[in-house]
């Protein structure tokens, strides 16, 4: 886990890369209904990057002029100690973190104004709306957490991203631990799968496994026989033996580092001939992209490589017509693979996605406007230390494959009649979807798959499914 020393080094690097004071907020407790009933606290990821285990409501002023970092914390009161337990004193925190000073949170606006003088103070909007409102009042910036272009000053965001983009060994160790917990959760869910139980029973086992290891879900667990609904977070379906279960779930460590893994398996323990064909194409698309990982490769080219494998495979099955290059060029493949091949991962499951394409797309690169590829979240040239997911999939989505416009546009390239057979198979339940997702570290020697221990070879998956018995 990144220690105080690591965090101090990161703060020094950040101070060296800014030329005006920057105020960062951890964010505080957020209520789930009435004010005192809180959601679990989760500090903003940039704050977590610079401070291990930050307190709710913490703020930090980085001042490049005197190379100081001032940490602002809530005052310690007996009442807080009563309800929430004792916390270390300001003096203890100063010593443990190595910051220049620890001040009262109530004095934030006044002390920032005094220290900054006439200099512009910059801030970065966070999920907690009260913290962002305070930041706006102090900096007078037009910040908005929900609008990537207004999250913060581009130079400040680039400086943060420059540090957060490359994983150091301590971060990789955390991600490996998150991967190991995630492996256990996925294998438990596979082993306990059987017809006649509800999705929520397996989802509970997944999240229970995270909890047993002191982790939380890094994002809402997707566990569904309706895998074609990409971000399906409902868990109410009954498992039939002709269904495929798609599980997209990853553990987040207390440090904030996480995993993001998808596996798909048959409820019966045996892939049907159609499911086997589709599974093999998705696995080939995933492995093709992973094997192409090395420094200097453009991430979009991994997406296109996966897309071509999918287009070729679907053409061999008669669902598409034409060459892989032509199908990917026109975007016909995206009717079955309608999302990007992945995203950065680290402290956020979609790391720094809130900063927008300023970070995720290389200089001068713009998002495609073509359906499918427009959802590609990342288009950087890979560098050693970058960590990202590779997650191709094939889905049979009624709303897409029965869409009149798409039917017209891709009449010559998609066999919609054959697609309809997939939409109506399994007693009209439809095929669903297959996605396979791993977390990959780019090294000088090529790819390192942090989540490689989660079974994905078809026979290994079949052997595991249902193996826990009743
Ligand atoms: N779990 C969401 C994703 O794979 O991006
Ligand atoms: Mn992902
Ligand atoms: Mn995922």
PDB file of N, CA, C and O in Angstrom, residues 21-23 217 242 335 388 441:
ATOM      1  N   UNK A  21      -1.094  28.290  -6.708  1.00  0.00           N
ATOM      2  CA  UNK A  21      -1.600  27.427  -5.639  1.00  0.00           C
ATOM      3  C   UNK A  21      -2.770  26.566  -6.112  1.00  0.00           C
ATOM      4  O   UNK A  21      -3.614  27.030  -6.882  1.00  0.00           O
ATOM      5  N   UNK A  22      -2.789  25.327  -5.630  1.00  0.00           N
ATOM      6  CA  UNK A  22      -3.882  24.404  -5.978  1.00  0.00           C
ATOM      7  C   UNK A  22      -4.503  23.889  -4.683  1.00  0.00           C
ATOM      8  O   UNK A  22      -3.794  23.430  -3.784  1.00  0.00           O
ATOM      9  N   UNK A  23      -5.827  23.980  -4.633  1.00  0.00           N
ATOM     10  CA  UNK A  23      -6.568  23.520  -3.460  1.00  0.00           C
ATOM     11  C   UNK A  23      -7.321  22.250  -3.832  1.00  0.00           C
ATOM     12  O   UNK A  23      -8.119  22.249  -4.775  1.00  0.00           O
ATOM     13  N   UNK A 217     -17.110  -3.241  -3.363  1.00  0.00           N
ATOM     14  CA  UNK A 217     -17.181  -3.271  -4.837  1.00  0.00           C
ATOM     15  C   UNK A 217     -16.654  -1.948  -5.398  1.00  0.00           C
ATOM     16  O   UNK A 217     -17.017  -0.876  -4.906  1.00  0.00           O
ATOM     17  N   UNK A 242     -30.432 -22.750 -19.655  1.00  0.00           N
ATOM     18  CA  UNK A 242     -29.960 -22.335 -20.984  1.00  0.00           C
ATOM     19  C   UNK A 242     -29.332 -20.936 -20.954  1.00  0.00           C
ATOM     20  O   UNK A 242     -28.886 -20.433 -21.979  1.00  0.00           O
ATOM     21  N   UNK A 335     -22.698  -3.309 -34.159  1.00  0.00           N
ATOM     22  CA  UNK A 335     -24.052  -3.733 -33.785  1.00  0.00           C
ATOM     23  C   UNK A 335     -23.997  -4.895 -32.791  1.00  0.00           C
ATOM     24  O   UNK A 335     -24.959  -5.163 -32.069  1.00  0.00           O
ATOM     25  N   UNK A 388      -4.653  -0.654 -17.720  1.00  0.00           N
ATOM     26  CA  UNK A 388      -5.935  -0.441 -18.406  1.00  0.00           C
ATOM     27  C   UNK A 388      -6.631  -1.787 -18.549  1.00  0.00           C
ATOM     28  O   UNK A 388      -6.017  -2.833 -18.337  1.00  0.00           O
ATOM     29  N   UNK A 441      -1.250  -4.476 -17.361  1.00  0.00           N
ATOM     30  CA  UNK A 441      -0.195  -3.491 -17.118  1.00  0.00           C
ATOM     31  C   UNK A 441       0.734  -3.505 -18.319  1.00  0.00           C
ATOM     32  O   UNK A 441       1.172  -4.578 -18.760  1.00  0.00           O
TER      33      UNK A 441
END
